Short mmCIF file of C-alpha atoms and ligand atoms in Angstrom, two decimals:
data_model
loop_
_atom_site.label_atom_id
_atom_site.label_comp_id
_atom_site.label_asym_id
_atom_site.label_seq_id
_atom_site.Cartn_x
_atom_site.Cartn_y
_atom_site.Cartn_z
CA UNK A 1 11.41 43.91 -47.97
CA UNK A 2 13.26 46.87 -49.75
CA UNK A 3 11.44 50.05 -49.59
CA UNK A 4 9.61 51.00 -52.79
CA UNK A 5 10.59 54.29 -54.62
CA UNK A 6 8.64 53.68 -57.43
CA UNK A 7 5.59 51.43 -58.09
CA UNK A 8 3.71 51.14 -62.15
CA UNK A 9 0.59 49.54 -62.15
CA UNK A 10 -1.17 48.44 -65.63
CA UNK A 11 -0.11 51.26 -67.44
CA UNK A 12 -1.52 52.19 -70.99
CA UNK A 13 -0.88 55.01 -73.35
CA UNK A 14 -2.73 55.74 -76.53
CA UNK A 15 -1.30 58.46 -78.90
CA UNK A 16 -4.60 60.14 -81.52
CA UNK A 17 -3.06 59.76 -84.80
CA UNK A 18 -4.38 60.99 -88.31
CA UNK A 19 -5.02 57.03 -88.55
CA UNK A 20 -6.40 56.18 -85.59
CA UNK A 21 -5.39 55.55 -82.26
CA UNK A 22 -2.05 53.73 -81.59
CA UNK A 23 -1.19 51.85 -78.44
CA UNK A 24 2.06 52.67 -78.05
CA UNK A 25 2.57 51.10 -74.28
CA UNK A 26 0.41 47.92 -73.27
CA UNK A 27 -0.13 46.97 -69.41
CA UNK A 28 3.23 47.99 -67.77
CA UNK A 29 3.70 46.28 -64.44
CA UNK A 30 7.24 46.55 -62.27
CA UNK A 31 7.97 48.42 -59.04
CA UNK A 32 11.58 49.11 -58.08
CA UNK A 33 13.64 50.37 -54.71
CA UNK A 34 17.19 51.78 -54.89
CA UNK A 35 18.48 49.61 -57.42
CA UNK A 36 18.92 50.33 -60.97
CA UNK A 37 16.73 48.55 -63.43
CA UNK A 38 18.00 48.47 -67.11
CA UNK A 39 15.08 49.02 -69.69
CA UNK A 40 16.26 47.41 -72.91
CA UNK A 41 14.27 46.35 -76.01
CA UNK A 42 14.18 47.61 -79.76
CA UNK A 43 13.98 50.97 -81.42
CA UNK A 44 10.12 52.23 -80.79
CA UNK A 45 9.36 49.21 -77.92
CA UNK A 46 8.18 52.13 -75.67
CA UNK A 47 10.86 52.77 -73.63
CA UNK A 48 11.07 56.30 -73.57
CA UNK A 49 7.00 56.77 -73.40
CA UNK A 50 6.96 55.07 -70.16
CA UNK A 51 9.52 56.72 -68.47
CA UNK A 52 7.62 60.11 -69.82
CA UNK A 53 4.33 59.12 -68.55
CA UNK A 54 6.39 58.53 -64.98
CA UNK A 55 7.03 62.35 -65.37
CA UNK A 56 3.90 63.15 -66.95
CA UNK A 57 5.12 64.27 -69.67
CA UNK A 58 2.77 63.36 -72.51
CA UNK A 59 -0.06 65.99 -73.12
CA UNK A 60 -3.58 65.63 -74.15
CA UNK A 61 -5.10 63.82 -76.52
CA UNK A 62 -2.73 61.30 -75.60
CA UNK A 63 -4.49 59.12 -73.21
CA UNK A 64 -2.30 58.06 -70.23
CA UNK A 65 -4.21 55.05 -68.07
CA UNK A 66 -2.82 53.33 -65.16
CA UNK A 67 -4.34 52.13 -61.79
CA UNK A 68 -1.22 53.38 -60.45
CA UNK A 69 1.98 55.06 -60.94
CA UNK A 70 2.93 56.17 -57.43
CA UNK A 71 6.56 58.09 -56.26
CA UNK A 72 6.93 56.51 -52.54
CA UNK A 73 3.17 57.18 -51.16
CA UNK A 74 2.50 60.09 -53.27
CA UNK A 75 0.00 59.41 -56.65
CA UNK A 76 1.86 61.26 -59.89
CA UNK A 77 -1.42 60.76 -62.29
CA UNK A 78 -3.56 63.76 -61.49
CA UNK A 79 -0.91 66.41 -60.14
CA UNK A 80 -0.80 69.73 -61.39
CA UNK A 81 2.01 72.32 -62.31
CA UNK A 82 2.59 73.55 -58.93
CA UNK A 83 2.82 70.11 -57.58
CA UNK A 84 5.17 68.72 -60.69
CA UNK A 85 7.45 71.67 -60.26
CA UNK A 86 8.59 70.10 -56.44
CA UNK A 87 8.50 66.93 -58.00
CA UNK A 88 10.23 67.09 -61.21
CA UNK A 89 14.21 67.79 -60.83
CA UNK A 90 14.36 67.65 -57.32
CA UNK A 91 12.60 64.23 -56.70
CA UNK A 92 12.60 62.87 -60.17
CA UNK A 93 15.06 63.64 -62.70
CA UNK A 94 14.99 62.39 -66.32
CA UNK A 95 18.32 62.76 -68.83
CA UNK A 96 16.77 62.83 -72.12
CA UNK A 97 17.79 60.85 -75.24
CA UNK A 98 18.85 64.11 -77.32
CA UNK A 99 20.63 66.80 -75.15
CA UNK A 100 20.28 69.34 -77.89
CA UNK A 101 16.38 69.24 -78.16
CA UNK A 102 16.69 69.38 -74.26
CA UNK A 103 18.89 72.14 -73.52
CA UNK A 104 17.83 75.83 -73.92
CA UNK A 105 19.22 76.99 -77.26
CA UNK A 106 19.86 80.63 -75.82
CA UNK A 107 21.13 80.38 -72.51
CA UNK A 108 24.83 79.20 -71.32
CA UNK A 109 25.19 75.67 -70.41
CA UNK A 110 26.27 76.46 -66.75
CA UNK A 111 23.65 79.10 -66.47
CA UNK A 112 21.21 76.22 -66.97
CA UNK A 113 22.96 73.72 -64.84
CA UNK A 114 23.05 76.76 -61.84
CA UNK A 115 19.42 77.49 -62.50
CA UNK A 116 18.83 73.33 -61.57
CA UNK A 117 20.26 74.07 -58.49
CA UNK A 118 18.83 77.23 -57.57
CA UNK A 119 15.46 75.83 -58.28
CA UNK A 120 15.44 73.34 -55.86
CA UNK A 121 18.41 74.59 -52.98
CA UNK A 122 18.12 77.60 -51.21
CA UNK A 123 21.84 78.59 -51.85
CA UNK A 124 23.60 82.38 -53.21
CA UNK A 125 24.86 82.29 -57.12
CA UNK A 126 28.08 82.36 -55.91
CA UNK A 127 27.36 78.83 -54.52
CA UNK A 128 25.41 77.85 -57.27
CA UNK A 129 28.08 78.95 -59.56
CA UNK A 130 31.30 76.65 -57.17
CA UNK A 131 28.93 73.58 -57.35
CA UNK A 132 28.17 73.85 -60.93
CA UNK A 133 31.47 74.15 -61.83
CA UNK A 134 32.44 70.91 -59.57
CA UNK A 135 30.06 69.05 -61.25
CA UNK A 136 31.10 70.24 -64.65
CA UNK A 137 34.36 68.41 -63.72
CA UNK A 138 33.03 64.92 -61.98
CA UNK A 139 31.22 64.98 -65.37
CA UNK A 140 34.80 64.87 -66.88
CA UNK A 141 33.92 68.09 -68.92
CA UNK A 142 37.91 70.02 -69.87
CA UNK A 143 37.87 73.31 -68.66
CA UNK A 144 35.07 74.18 -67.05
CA UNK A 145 34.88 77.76 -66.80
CA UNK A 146 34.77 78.01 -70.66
CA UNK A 147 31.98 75.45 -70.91
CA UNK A 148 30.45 77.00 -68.18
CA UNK A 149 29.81 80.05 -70.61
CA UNK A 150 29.53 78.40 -74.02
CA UNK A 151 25.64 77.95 -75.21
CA UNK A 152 24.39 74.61 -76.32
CA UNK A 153 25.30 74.41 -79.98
CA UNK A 154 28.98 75.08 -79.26
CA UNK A 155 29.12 72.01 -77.63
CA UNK A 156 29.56 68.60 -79.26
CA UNK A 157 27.08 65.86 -78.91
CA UNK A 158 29.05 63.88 -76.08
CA UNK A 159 29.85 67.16 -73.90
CA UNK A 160 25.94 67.80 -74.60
CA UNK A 161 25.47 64.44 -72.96
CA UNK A 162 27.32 65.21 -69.82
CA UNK A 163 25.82 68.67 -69.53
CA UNK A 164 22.64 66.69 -68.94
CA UNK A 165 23.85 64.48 -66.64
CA UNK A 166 25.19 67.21 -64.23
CA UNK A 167 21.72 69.36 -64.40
CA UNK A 168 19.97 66.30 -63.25
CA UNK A 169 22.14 65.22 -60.97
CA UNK A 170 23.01 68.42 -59.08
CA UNK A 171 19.61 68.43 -57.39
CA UNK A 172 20.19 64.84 -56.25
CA UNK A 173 16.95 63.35 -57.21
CA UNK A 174 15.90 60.29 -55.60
CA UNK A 175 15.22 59.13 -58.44
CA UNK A 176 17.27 59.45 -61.62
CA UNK A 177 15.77 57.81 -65.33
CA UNK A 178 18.29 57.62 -68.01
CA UNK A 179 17.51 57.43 -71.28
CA UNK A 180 20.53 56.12 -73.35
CA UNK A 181 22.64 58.98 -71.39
CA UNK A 182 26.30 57.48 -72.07
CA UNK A 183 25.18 56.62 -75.58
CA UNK A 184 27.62 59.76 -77.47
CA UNK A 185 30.63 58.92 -75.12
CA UNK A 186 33.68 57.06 -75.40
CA UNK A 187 34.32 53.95 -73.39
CA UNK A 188 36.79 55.63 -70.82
CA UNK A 189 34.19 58.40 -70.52
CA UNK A 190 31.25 55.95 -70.04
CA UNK A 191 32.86 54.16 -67.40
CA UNK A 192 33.49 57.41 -65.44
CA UNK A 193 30.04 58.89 -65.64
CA UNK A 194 28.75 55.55 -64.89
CA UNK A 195 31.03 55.16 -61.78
CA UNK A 196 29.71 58.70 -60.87
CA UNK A 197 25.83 57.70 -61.51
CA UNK A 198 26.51 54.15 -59.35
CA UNK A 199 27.92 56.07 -56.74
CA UNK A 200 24.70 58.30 -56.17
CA UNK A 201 22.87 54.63 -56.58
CA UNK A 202 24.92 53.43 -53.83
CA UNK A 203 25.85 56.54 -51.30
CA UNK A 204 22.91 58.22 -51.79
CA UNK A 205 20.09 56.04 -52.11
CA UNK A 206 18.85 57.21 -55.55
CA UNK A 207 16.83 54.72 -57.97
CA UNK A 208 17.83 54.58 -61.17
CA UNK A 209 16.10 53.41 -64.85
CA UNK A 210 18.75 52.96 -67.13
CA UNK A 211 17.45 52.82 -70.60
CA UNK A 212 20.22 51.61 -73.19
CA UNK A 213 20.14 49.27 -76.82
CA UNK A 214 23.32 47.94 -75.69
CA UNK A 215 22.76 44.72 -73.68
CA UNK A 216 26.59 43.70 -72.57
CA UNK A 217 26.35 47.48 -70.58
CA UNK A 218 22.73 46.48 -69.00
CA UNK A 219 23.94 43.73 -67.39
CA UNK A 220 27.26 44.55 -66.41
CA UNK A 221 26.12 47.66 -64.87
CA UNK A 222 22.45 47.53 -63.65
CA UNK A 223 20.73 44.99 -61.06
CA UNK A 224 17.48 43.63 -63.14
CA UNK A 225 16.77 44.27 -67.04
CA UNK A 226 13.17 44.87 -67.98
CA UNK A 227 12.45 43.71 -71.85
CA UNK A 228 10.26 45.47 -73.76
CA UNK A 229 9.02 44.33 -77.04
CA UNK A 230 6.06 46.49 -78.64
CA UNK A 231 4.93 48.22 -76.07
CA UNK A 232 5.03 45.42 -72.99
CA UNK A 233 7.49 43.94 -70.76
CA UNK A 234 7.72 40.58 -72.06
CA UNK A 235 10.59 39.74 -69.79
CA UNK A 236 12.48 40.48 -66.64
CA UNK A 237 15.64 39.19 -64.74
CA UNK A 238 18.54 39.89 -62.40
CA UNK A 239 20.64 41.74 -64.95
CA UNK A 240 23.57 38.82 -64.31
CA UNK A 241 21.44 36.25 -65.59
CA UNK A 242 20.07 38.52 -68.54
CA UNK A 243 22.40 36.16 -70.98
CA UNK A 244 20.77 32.99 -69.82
CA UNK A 245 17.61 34.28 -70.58
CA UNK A 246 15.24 31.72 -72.07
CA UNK A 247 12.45 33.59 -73.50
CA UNK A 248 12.58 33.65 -77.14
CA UNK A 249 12.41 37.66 -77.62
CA UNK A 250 15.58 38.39 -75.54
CA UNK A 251 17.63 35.37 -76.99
CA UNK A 252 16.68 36.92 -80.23
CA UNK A 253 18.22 40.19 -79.01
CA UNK A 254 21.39 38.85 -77.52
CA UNK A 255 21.74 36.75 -81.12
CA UNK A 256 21.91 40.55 -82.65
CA UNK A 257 24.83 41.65 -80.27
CA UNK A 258 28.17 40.99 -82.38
CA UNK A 259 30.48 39.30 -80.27
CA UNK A 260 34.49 39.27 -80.20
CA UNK A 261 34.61 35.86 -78.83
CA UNK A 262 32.48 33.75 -80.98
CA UNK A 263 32.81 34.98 -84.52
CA UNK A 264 29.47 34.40 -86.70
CA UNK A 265 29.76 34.83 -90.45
CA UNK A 266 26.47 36.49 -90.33
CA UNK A 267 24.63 38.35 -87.39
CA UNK A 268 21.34 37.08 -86.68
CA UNK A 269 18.29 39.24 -87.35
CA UNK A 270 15.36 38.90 -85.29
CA UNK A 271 12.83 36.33 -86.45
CA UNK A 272 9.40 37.89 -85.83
CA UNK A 273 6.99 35.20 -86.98
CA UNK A 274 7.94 33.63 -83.75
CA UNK A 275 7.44 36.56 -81.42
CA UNK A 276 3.62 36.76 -82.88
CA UNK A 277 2.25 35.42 -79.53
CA UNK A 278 3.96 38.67 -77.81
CA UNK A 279 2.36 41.23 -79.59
N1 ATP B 1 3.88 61.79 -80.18
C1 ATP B 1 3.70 60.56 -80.68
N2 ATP B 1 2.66 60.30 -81.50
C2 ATP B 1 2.46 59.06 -82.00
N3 ATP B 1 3.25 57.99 -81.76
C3 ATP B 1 4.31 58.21 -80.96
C4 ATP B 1 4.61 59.49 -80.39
N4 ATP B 1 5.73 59.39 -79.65
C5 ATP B 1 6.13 58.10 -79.75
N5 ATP B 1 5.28 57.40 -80.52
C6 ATP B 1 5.37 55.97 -80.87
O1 ATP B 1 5.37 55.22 -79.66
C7 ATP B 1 6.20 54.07 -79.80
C8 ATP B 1 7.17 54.00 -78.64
O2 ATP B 1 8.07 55.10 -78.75
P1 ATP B 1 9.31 55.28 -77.77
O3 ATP B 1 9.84 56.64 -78.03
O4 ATP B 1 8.88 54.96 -76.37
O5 ATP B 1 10.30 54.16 -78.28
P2 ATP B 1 11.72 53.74 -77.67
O6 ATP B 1 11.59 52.34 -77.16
O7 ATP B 1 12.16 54.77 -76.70
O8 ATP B 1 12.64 53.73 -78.98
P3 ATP B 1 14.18 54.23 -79.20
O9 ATP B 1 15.02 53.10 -78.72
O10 ATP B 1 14.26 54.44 -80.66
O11 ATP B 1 14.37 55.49 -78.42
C9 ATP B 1 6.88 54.19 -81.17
O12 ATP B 1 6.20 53.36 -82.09
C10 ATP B 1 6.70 55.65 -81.53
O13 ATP B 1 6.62 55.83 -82.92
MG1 MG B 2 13.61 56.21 -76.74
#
C-alpha cells in the first residue's frame, strides 16, 4: 500500500453571505500518495476552496468542517501561525490561479523567489541568489538576470505564471497543488514546465493536485481525475480511463471539449436537468 501524503475526510465549508450561508464544498472524501491527481469540474465547482482549506487558507466566519484533513500523521485543522509557517512553502506549496494577486506588487520577482528559499534553507544570498536564477531558467524564463530585477507588473501574465511556479518549487515541497498553473502558457511552454513539475513527481517524491478546465491535459498528464460538480466529487478514475467515463456529469463535460477529430456542427452544452440527483 502506497504511503499516504495527504488524507481529506468529509470536508465542508460554509462561506456567511449577506444572503445566508452558502455551502460552497459538500463532503470531500479522497486521500492521495505521490501521484498526481487532476481536479477538474466547472467554473465555481469548488476546486480552488478545497485546495485552500488544505492550506488553511479561508478565515473566519467561513466555517471549515472536516473529521480530517491530515499532511502524513500531522492534523492541519487547528494549527496556528507558527506551526503553518514550517508547513506552508516548505511542506506544502500552492501556485495560485492569478500570479498577479499573488505576487508582491513592490518587491522584484527574484527577490521574492530568493526570499522562498531563504525561508525555508539555511543558505547565504549569494546562494539564494545562483539557485534562483537556475530556476528562473528550468522555468524557461529569457534572461534571467533582468527578470530577476523586474517587479511584478512588468511581467506578462505567462512569465507571471512561471514566476510562481519557481517560488513554490524552489523549497521542494512534498507536496505541490496547482491551480490551473500552465493555464497563460503556450503549448511548447506547457509541456516544459510540466516535464519539470513530473520530474519533481517522479525524482523527488512530491504529490501533486493539478487543478485544470482542460480535460485532454488531465488525463494525459496526471494519474487519477477527481470530478467535481457543485461542491462534491461526483466522480473519480485513473486519469487514462477519464474518457470512458460513464457517469453522466463527466460525459457531459467531455461532450463540451471541441474535438479535431470528430467535427460536431454544434458543441454540446451541459444538460443540467439530468445532473439534479448530484446536487
Ligand atoms: N469568499 C467567498 N465568499 C462566498 N462565496 C465564495 C467565496 N469564495 C468562493 N466562493 C464560492 O464558492 C464556490 C466555489 O468556488 P471556487 O473558487 O472553489 O471555484 P472553482 O471550482 O475553483 O472555479 P474556477 O474554475 O472558476 O476557478 C463558488 O460558487 C464561489 O462563488
Ligand atoms: Mg478556482
Amino acid at each position: 500500500m502506497q504511503k499516504k501524503i495527504l488524507t481529506i475526510k468529509n470536508l465542508n465549508v460554509t462561506f456567511s453571505t449577506p444572503k445566508g450561508p452558502f455551502h460552497a464544498v459538500k463532503d470531500i472524501n479522497f486521500s492521495m500518495g505521490v501521484e498526481k491527481i487532476g481536479v477538474v469540474g466547472e467554473s465555481g465547482s469548488g476546486k480552488s476552496i478545497t485546495s485552500k482549506s488544505v492550506l488553511g487558507l479561508l478565515r473566519k466566519p467561513t466555517l471549515i468542517e472536516a473529521d480530517e484533513i491530515s499532511f502524513h500523521d500531522m492534523d492541519l485543522r487547528n494549527l496556528d501561525n507558527t506551526q503553518w509557517r514550517k508547513i506552508r512553502g516548505r511542506k506544502i506549496s500552492m501556485i495560485m490561479q492569478d500570479p498577479h494577486y499573488s505576487l508582491n506588487p513592490i518587491m522584484s520577482v527574484g527577490k521574492q523567489i530568493m526570499e522562498s528559499y531563504l525561508t525555508h534553507h539555511k543558505v547565504s544570498k549569494t546562494e539564494a541568489k545562483a539557485k534562483t536564477l537556475e530556476m528562473l531558467e528550468l522555468v524557461r524564463i529569457n534572461n534571467p538576470e533582468r527578470v530577476f530585477d523586474a517587479y511584478p507588473h512588468e511581467i506578462s501574465g505567462g512569465m507571471g505564471q512561471r514566476i510562481m511556479i519557481a517560488m513554490m518549487l524552489i523549497p521542494q515541497p512534498e507536496l505541490l497543488i496547482a491551480d490551473e498553473p500552465t493555464s497563460a502558457l503556450d503549448v511548447s511552454v506547457q509541456n516544459q514546465i510540466l516535464s519539470l513539475i513530473n520530474e519533481m513527481v517522479t525524482r523527488r517524491n512530491m504529490g501533486l493536485i493539478f487543478i485544470s478546465h482542460d480535460l485532454n491535459l488531465v488525463s494525459r498528464f496526471c494519474d487519477r481525475v477527481l470530478i467535481m460538480y457543485r461542491g462534491r466529487i461526483v466522480d473519480e478514475c485513473p486519469a487514462s480511463e477519464l474518457h470512458a467515463s460513464k457517469h453522466p456529469y463527466t460525459q457531459g463535460l467531455l461532450n463540451c471539449v471541441p474535438s479535431l477529430d470528430h467535427k460536431k456542427k454544434r458543441l454540446e452544452v451541459l444538460n443540467r436537468e439530468k445532473l439534479r440527483s448530484f446536487e
